[in-house]
C-alpha cells in the first residue's frame, strides 16, 4: 500500500512539474510573439509589405494561441482538445485575412521596402527559432502542445519566405515577389488550420 502510494505521488509530482515547465515556456514564447507583432506589423505598414504584415499577423495569432494553451494546460483532455480546435479556427481566420491583404496589394501594385523586409524578417526569424527550440521537446505530449508547436514551425517557414521575397523585391524592383510569398503564406495558414482542426475534432468528440 505504501509503495503504491509513493508511486502514485511520484507520478503526480512528475505531471505537475511537466505542466509547470510547459507553462514557463509558453509564457516566454507568448511574450516574444507579442513584442514581435508590434515591431513587425509597424514595419510592415511602413514598408508596404503584404508578406511582412502577414508574418506579423501570424505573431499576433501565435500570442493568442499561446494564451489559449496556457489556459488549457492544467485542464482536462476535453479542454485541451477544445483549445486546439480554437487554435485551428484562429489560424484559419488569419489565412483568410492574409489572402484579402494580398488581393489589396495586387490592386495597389507598389513595391515594398526590401530593406525593412530584410531587417524585420531576419529579426522575426531569430525570435521564432528561439520559440521553436523551446517548444520542440513538448510537441508529442498532447494535442494542445502539438498544435502549439505546429504554429511555431509555420512561423519559421513564413520568416524564410519573407526573406526570399525581400531579396527578390530588391533584385527585380517589383511588388510581385511580396505578393506571391504573401499568397503562399496564406495557403500554409489554411493547410495548417485544416490539419489542426482535423486532429482536434475526434478528440473533442470522444473526450
PDB file of C-alpha atoms in Angstrom:
ATOM      1  CA  UNK A   1       0.000   0.000   0.000  1.00  0.00           C
ATOM      2  CA  UNK A   2       2.773   2.405   0.971  1.00  0.00           C
ATOM      3  CA  UNK A   3       4.746   1.595  -2.181  1.00  0.00           C
ATOM      4  CA  UNK A   4       1.653   2.158  -4.331  1.00  0.00           C
ATOM      5  CA  UNK A   5       1.043   5.481  -2.609  1.00  0.00           C
ATOM      6  CA  UNK A   6       4.607   6.641  -3.181  1.00  0.00           C
ATOM      7  CA  UNK A   7       4.434   5.567  -6.803  1.00  0.00           C
ATOM      8  CA  UNK A   8       1.197   7.460  -7.335  1.00  0.00           C
ATOM      9  CA  UNK A   9       2.558  10.561  -5.625  1.00  0.00           C
ATOM     10  CA  UNK A  10       5.722  10.411  -7.739  1.00  0.00           C
ATOM     11  CA  UNK A  11       3.631  10.209 -10.923  1.00  0.00           C
ATOM     12  CA  UNK A  12       1.515  13.212  -9.886  1.00  0.00           C
ATOM     13  CA  UNK A  13       4.576  15.268  -8.948  1.00  0.00           C
ATOM     14  CA  UNK A  14       6.161  14.447 -12.300  1.00  0.00           C
ATOM     15  CA  UNK A  15       2.969  15.509 -14.089  1.00  0.00           C
ATOM     16  CA  UNK A  16       2.782  18.794 -12.167  1.00  0.00           C
ATOM     17  CA  UNK A  17       6.461  19.516 -12.823  1.00  0.00           C
ATOM     18  CA  UNK A  18       5.957  18.900 -16.527  1.00  0.00           C
ATOM     19  CA  UNK A  19       2.981  21.265 -16.595  1.00  0.00           C
ATOM     20  CA  UNK A  20       4.947  23.949 -14.753  1.00  0.00           C
ATOM     21  CA  UNK A  21       7.764  23.540 -17.265  1.00  0.00           C
ATOM     22  CA  UNK A  22       5.296  23.836 -20.147  1.00  0.00           C
ATOM     23  CA  UNK A  23       3.711  26.927 -18.597  1.00  0.00           C
ATOM     24  CA  UNK A  24       7.065  28.671 -18.208  1.00  0.00           C
ATOM     25  CA  UNK A  25       7.978  28.004 -21.852  1.00  0.00           C
ATOM     26  CA  UNK A  26       4.569  29.166 -23.098  1.00  0.00           C
ATOM     27  CA  UNK A  27       4.837  32.411 -21.130  1.00  0.00           C
ATOM     28  CA  UNK A  28       8.233  33.087 -22.725  1.00  0.00           C
ATOM     29  CA  UNK A  29       7.071  32.420 -26.295  1.00  0.00           C
ATOM     30  CA  UNK A  30       3.887  34.424 -25.674  1.00  0.00           C
ATOM     31  CA  UNK A  31       5.964  37.446 -24.673  1.00  0.00           C
ATOM     32  CA  UNK A  32       8.295  37.041 -27.665  1.00  0.00           C
ATOM     33  CA  UNK A  33       5.395  36.865 -30.119  1.00  0.00           C
ATOM     34  CA  UNK A  34       3.545  39.832 -28.595  1.00  0.00           C
ATOM     35  CA  UNK A  35       6.606  42.072 -28.835  1.00  0.00           C
ATOM     36  CA  UNK A  36       7.458  40.907 -32.350  1.00  0.00           C
ATOM     37  CA  UNK A  37       3.894  41.541 -33.558  1.00  0.00           C
ATOM     38  CA  UNK A  38       4.123  45.211 -32.575  1.00  0.00           C
ATOM     39  CA  UNK A  39       7.554  45.652 -34.178  1.00  0.00           C
ATOM     40  CA  UNK A  40       6.920  43.679 -37.357  1.00  0.00           C
ATOM     41  CA  UNK A  41       3.424  44.936 -38.085  1.00  0.00           C
ATOM     42  CA  UNK A  42       4.591  48.521 -37.717  1.00  0.00           C
ATOM     43  CA  UNK A  43       7.479  47.804 -40.075  1.00  0.00           C
ATOM     44  CA  UNK A  44       5.082  46.093 -42.498  1.00  0.00           C
ATOM     45  CA  UNK A  45       2.862  49.173 -42.663  1.00  0.00           C
ATOM     46  CA  UNK A  46       5.835  51.487 -43.242  1.00  0.00           C
ATOM     47  CA  UNK A  47       7.379  49.134 -45.797  1.00  0.00           C
ATOM     48  CA  UNK A  48       4.089  48.456 -47.575  1.00  0.00           C
ATOM     49  CA  UNK A  49       4.807  44.717 -47.497  1.00  0.00           C
ATOM     50  CA  UNK A  50       1.990  42.150 -47.625  1.00  0.00           C
ATOM     51  CA  UNK A  51       4.397  39.373 -46.634  1.00  0.00           C
ATOM     52  CA  UNK A  52       5.752  41.299 -43.635  1.00  0.00           C
ATOM     53  CA  UNK A  53       2.273  42.207 -42.392  1.00  0.00           C
ATOM     54  CA  UNK A  54       1.169  38.596 -42.895  1.00  0.00           C
ATOM     55  CA  UNK A  55       4.116  37.403 -40.823  1.00  0.00           C
ATOM     56  CA  UNK A  56       3.276  39.958 -38.123  1.00  0.00           C
ATOM     57  CA  UNK A  57      -0.362  38.830 -38.106  1.00  0.00           C
ATOM     58  CA  UNK A  58       0.967  35.339 -37.533  1.00  0.00           C
ATOM     59  CA  UNK A  59       2.807  36.627 -34.472  1.00  0.00           C
ATOM     60  CA  UNK A  60      -0.455  38.045 -33.120  1.00  0.00           C
ATOM     61  CA  UNK A  61      -2.222  34.771 -33.839  1.00  0.00           C
ATOM     62  CA  UNK A  62       0.501  32.863 -32.030  1.00  0.00           C
ATOM     63  CA  UNK A  63       0.229  35.145 -28.996  1.00  0.00           C
ATOM     64  CA  UNK A  64      -3.466  34.261 -28.845  1.00  0.00           C
ATOM     65  CA  UNK A  65      -2.650  30.578 -29.405  1.00  0.00           C
ATOM     66  CA  UNK A  66      -0.141  30.501 -26.548  1.00  0.00           C
ATOM     67  CA  UNK A  67      -2.569  32.284 -24.228  1.00  0.00           C
ATOM     68  CA  UNK A  68      -5.218  29.644 -25.004  1.00  0.00           C
ATOM     69  CA  UNK A  69      -2.635  26.902 -24.478  1.00  0.00           C
ATOM     70  CA  UNK A  70      -1.774  28.311 -21.059  1.00  0.00           C
ATOM     71  CA  UNK A  71      -5.454  28.326 -20.138  1.00  0.00           C
ATOM     72  CA  UNK A  72      -5.932  24.696 -21.189  1.00  0.00           C
ATOM     73  CA  UNK A  73      -2.618  23.346 -19.886  1.00  0.00           C
ATOM     74  CA  UNK A  74      -3.758  22.047 -16.486  1.00  0.00           C
ATOM     75  CA  UNK A  75      -7.302  21.172 -17.591  1.00  0.00           C
ATOM     76  CA  UNK A  76      -8.949  18.009 -18.890  1.00  0.00           C
ATOM     77  CA  UNK A  77      -8.364  16.363 -22.264  1.00  0.00           C
ATOM     78  CA  UNK A  78     -11.660  17.851 -23.450  1.00  0.00           C
ATOM     79  CA  UNK A  79     -10.457  21.346 -22.619  1.00  0.00           C
ATOM     80  CA  UNK A  80      -7.169  20.672 -24.393  1.00  0.00           C
ATOM     81  CA  UNK A  81      -8.974  19.393 -27.486  1.00  0.00           C
ATOM     82  CA  UNK A  82     -11.216  22.451 -27.391  1.00  0.00           C
ATOM     83  CA  UNK A  83      -8.180  24.721 -27.133  1.00  0.00           C
ATOM     84  CA  UNK A  84      -6.587  23.003 -30.122  1.00  0.00           C
ATOM     85  CA  UNK A  85      -9.823  23.454 -32.092  1.00  0.00           C
ATOM     86  CA  UNK A  86      -9.891  27.156 -31.203  1.00  0.00           C
ATOM     87  CA  UNK A  87      -6.298  27.499 -32.355  1.00  0.00           C
ATOM     88  CA  UNK A  88      -7.218  25.884 -35.662  1.00  0.00           C
ATOM     89  CA  UNK A  89     -10.030  28.399 -36.121  1.00  0.00           C
ATOM     90  CA  UNK A  90      -7.676  31.303 -35.294  1.00  0.00           C
ATOM     91  CA  UNK A  91      -5.145  30.056 -37.859  1.00  0.00           C
ATOM     92  CA  UNK A  92      -7.947  29.707 -40.418  1.00  0.00           C
ATOM     93  CA  UNK A  93      -9.063  33.284 -39.810  1.00  0.00           C
ATOM     94  CA  UNK A  94      -5.520  34.555 -40.220  1.00  0.00           C
ATOM     95  CA  UNK A  95      -5.162  32.695 -43.510  1.00  0.00           C
ATOM     96  CA  UNK A  96      -8.300  34.328 -44.855  1.00  0.00           C
ATOM     97  CA  UNK A  97      -7.130  37.759 -43.651  1.00  0.00           C
ATOM     98  CA  UNK A  98      -3.745  37.333 -45.339  1.00  0.00           C
ATOM     99  CA  UNK A  99      -5.438  36.326 -48.603  1.00  0.00           C
ATOM    100  CA  UNK A 100      -7.545  39.513 -48.515  1.00  0.00           C
ATOM    101  CA  UNK A 101      -4.422  41.617 -47.861  1.00  0.00           C
ATOM    102  CA  UNK A 102      -2.693  40.013 -50.855  1.00  0.00           C
ATOM    103  CA  UNK A 103      -5.614  40.966 -53.100  1.00  0.00           C
ATOM    104  CA  UNK A 104      -5.374  44.573 -51.898  1.00  0.00           C
ATOM    105  CA  UNK A 105      -1.627  44.548 -52.577  1.00  0.00           C
ATOM    106  CA  UNK A 106      -2.240  43.352 -56.145  1.00  0.00           C
ATOM    107  CA  UNK A 107      -4.571  46.294 -56.670  1.00  0.00           C
ATOM    108  CA  UNK A 108      -2.035  48.853 -55.404  1.00  0.00           C
ATOM    109  CA  UNK A 109       0.966  47.488 -57.355  1.00  0.00           C
ATOM    110  CA  UNK A 110       3.552  49.449 -55.317  1.00  0.00           C
ATOM    111  CA  UNK A 111       6.853  47.644 -54.499  1.00  0.00           C
ATOM    112  CA  UNK A 112       7.563  47.406 -50.740  1.00  0.00           C
ATOM    113  CA  UNK A 113      10.772  48.453 -48.996  1.00  0.00           C
ATOM    114  CA  UNK A 114      13.125  45.481 -49.345  1.00  0.00           C
ATOM    115  CA  UNK A 115      15.462  46.852 -46.650  1.00  0.00           C
ATOM    116  CA  UNK A 116      12.781  46.886 -43.970  1.00  0.00           C
ATOM    117  CA  UNK A 117      11.622  43.452 -45.105  1.00  0.00           C
ATOM    118  CA  UNK A 118      15.133  42.053 -44.718  1.00  0.00           C
ATOM    119  CA  UNK A 119      15.798  43.619 -41.320  1.00  0.00           C
ATOM    120  CA  UNK A 120      12.500  42.709 -39.658  1.00  0.00           C
ATOM    121  CA  UNK A 121      12.180  39.391 -41.464  1.00  0.00           C
ATOM    122  CA  UNK A 122      15.573  38.361 -40.062  1.00  0.00           C
ATOM    123  CA  UNK A 123      14.632  39.601 -36.582  1.00  0.00           C
ATOM    124  CA  UNK A 124      11.379  37.629 -36.685  1.00  0.00           C
ATOM    125  CA  UNK A 125      13.221  34.504 -37.876  1.00  0.00           C
ATOM    126  CA  UNK A 126      15.652  34.702 -34.956  1.00  0.00           C
ATOM    127  CA  UNK A 127      12.759  35.133 -32.496  1.00  0.00           C
ATOM    128  CA  UNK A 128      10.829  32.194 -33.920  1.00  0.00           C
ATOM    129  CA  UNK A 129      13.846  29.888 -33.939  1.00  0.00           C
ATOM    130  CA  UNK A 130      14.164  30.540 -30.209  1.00  0.00           C
ATOM    131  CA  UNK A 131      10.460  29.731 -29.741  1.00  0.00           C
ATOM    132  CA  UNK A 132      10.725  26.576 -31.842  1.00  0.00           C
ATOM    133  CA  UNK A 133      13.688  25.320 -29.844  1.00  0.00           C
ATOM    134  CA  UNK A 134      11.830  25.911 -26.578  1.00  0.00           C
ATOM    135  CA  UNK A 135       8.715  24.074 -27.786  1.00  0.00           C
ATOM    136  CA  UNK A 136      10.349  21.106 -29.546  1.00  0.00           C
ATOM    137  CA  UNK A 137      10.568  18.793 -26.524  1.00  0.00           C
ATOM    138  CA  UNK A 138       6.860  19.231 -25.728  1.00  0.00           C
ATOM    139  CA  UNK A 139       5.447  18.568 -29.207  1.00  0.00           C
ATOM    140  CA  UNK A 140       4.449  14.922 -28.555  1.00  0.00           C
ATOM    141  CA  UNK A 141       2.929  15.330 -25.088  1.00  0.00           C
ATOM    142  CA  UNK A 142      -0.679  16.147 -26.087  1.00  0.00           C
ATOM    143  CA  UNK A 143      -2.787  17.664 -28.875  1.00  0.00           C
ATOM    144  CA  UNK A 144      -2.627  21.092 -27.231  1.00  0.00           C
ATOM    145  CA  UNK A 145       1.182  21.285 -27.249  1.00  0.00           C
ATOM    146  CA  UNK A 146       1.356  19.597 -30.662  1.00  0.00           C
ATOM    147  CA  UNK A 147      -0.784  22.340 -32.217  1.00  0.00           C
ATOM    148  CA  UNK A 148       1.308  24.991 -30.435  1.00  0.00           C
ATOM    149  CA  UNK A 149       4.489  23.512 -31.923  1.00  0.00           C
ATOM    150  CA  UNK A 150       2.794  23.460 -35.349  1.00  0.00           C
ATOM    151  CA  UNK A 151       2.182  27.215 -35.131  1.00  0.00           C
ATOM    152  CA  UNK A 152       5.796  27.939 -34.245  1.00  0.00           C
ATOM    153  CA  UNK A 153       7.127  25.733 -37.062  1.00  0.00           C
ATOM    154  CA  UNK A 154       4.918  27.562 -39.553  1.00  0.00           C
ATOM    155  CA  UNK A 155       6.398  30.839 -38.320  1.00  0.00           C
ATOM    156  CA  UNK A 156       9.918  29.774 -39.276  1.00  0.00           C
ATOM    157  CA  UNK A 157       8.745  28.808 -42.770  1.00  0.00           C
ATOM    158  CA  UNK A 158       6.973  32.149 -43.125  1.00  0.00           C
ATOM    159  CA  UNK A 159      10.044  34.078 -41.974  1.00  0.00           C
ATOM    160  CA  UNK A 160      12.174  32.397 -44.628  1.00  0.00           C
ATOM    161  CA  UNK A 161       9.526  33.309 -47.182  1.00  0.00           C
ATOM    162  CA  UNK A 162       9.690  36.968 -46.165  1.00  0.00           C
ATOM    163  CA  UNK A 163      13.472  36.990 -46.584  1.00  0.00           C
ATOM    164  CA  UNK A 164      13.212  35.375 -50.027  1.00  0.00           C
ATOM    165  CA  UNK A 165      10.572  37.919 -51.031  1.00  0.00           C
ATOM    166  CA  UNK A 166      12.752  40.788 -49.783  1.00  0.00           C
ATOM    167  CA  UNK A 167      15.695  39.647 -51.891  1.00  0.00           C
ATOM    168  CA  UNK A 168      13.546  39.282 -54.993  1.00  0.00           C
ATOM    169  CA  UNK A 169      11.847  42.641 -54.470  1.00  0.00           C
ATOM    170  CA  UNK A 170      15.279  44.254 -54.234  1.00  0.00           C
ATOM    171  CA  UNK A 171      16.585  42.439 -57.296  1.00  0.00           C
ATOM    172  CA  UNK A 172      13.526  42.883 -59.511  1.00  0.00           C
ATOM    173  CA  UNK A 173      12.111  46.197 -58.200  1.00  0.00           C
ATOM    174  CA  UNK A 174       8.683  44.565 -58.393  1.00  0.00           C
ATOM    175  CA  UNK A 175       5.840  44.021 -55.882  1.00  0.00           C
ATOM    176  CA  UNK A 176       5.143  40.519 -57.212  1.00  0.00           C
ATOM    177  CA  UNK A 177       7.627  38.560 -55.051  1.00  0.00           C
ATOM    178  CA  UNK A 178       5.986  40.095 -51.976  1.00  0.00           C
ATOM    179  CA  UNK A 179       2.537  39.243 -53.357  1.00  0.00           C
ATOM    180  CA  UNK A 180       3.482  35.663 -54.263  1.00  0.00           C
ATOM    181  CA  UNK A 181       5.076  34.944 -50.878  1.00  0.00           C
ATOM    182  CA  UNK A 182       2.101  36.501 -49.113  1.00  0.00           C
ATOM    183  CA  UNK A 183      -0.185  34.221 -51.112  1.00  0.00           C
ATOM    184  CA  UNK A 184       1.888  31.153 -50.270  1.00  0.00           C
ATOM    185  CA  UNK A 185       1.811  32.094 -46.601  1.00  0.00           C
ATOM    186  CA  UNK A 186      -1.987  32.274 -46.775  1.00  0.00           C
ATOM    187  CA  UNK A 187      -2.027  28.752 -48.240  1.00  0.00           C
ATOM    188  CA  UNK A 188       0.238  27.479 -45.441  1.00  0.00           C
ATOM    189  CA  UNK A 189      -2.089  29.011 -42.855  1.00  0.00           C
ATOM    190  CA  UNK A 190      -5.154  27.399 -44.404  1.00  0.00           C
ATOM    191  CA  UNK A 191      -3.479  23.981 -44.705  1.00  0.00           C
ATOM    192  CA  UNK A 192      -2.211  24.123 -41.121  1.00  0.00           C
ATOM    193  CA  UNK A 193      -5.633  25.224 -39.843  1.00  0.00           C
ATOM    194  CA  UNK A 194      -7.375  22.287 -41.501  1.00  0.00           C
ATOM    195  CA  UNK A 195      -4.773  19.891 -40.091  1.00  0.00           C
ATOM    196  CA  UNK A 196      -5.090  21.188 -36.529  1.00  0.00           C
ATOM    197  CA  UNK A 197      -8.903  21.122 -36.727  1.00  0.00           C
ATOM    198  CA  UNK A 198      -8.887  17.580 -38.165  1.00  0.00           C
ATOM    199  CA  UNK A 199      -6.671  16.334 -35.309  1.00  0.00           C
ATOM    200  CA  UNK A 200      -8.654  18.104 -32.597  1.00  0.00           C
ATOM    201  CA  UNK A 201     -12.184  17.241 -33.760  1.00  0.00           C
ATOM    202  CA  UNK A 202     -12.094  13.476 -32.974  1.00  0.00           C
ATOM    203  CA  UNK A 203     -10.585  14.106 -29.540  1.00  0.00           C
ATOM    204  CA  UNK A 204     -13.176  16.794 -28.823  1.00  0.00           C
ATOM    205  CA  UNK A 205     -15.987  14.348 -29.659  1.00  0.00           C
ATOM    206  CA  UNK A 206     -14.602  11.493 -27.553  1.00  0.00           C
ATOM    207  CA  UNK A 207     -13.160  13.444 -24.599  1.00  0.00           C
TER     208      UNK A 207
END
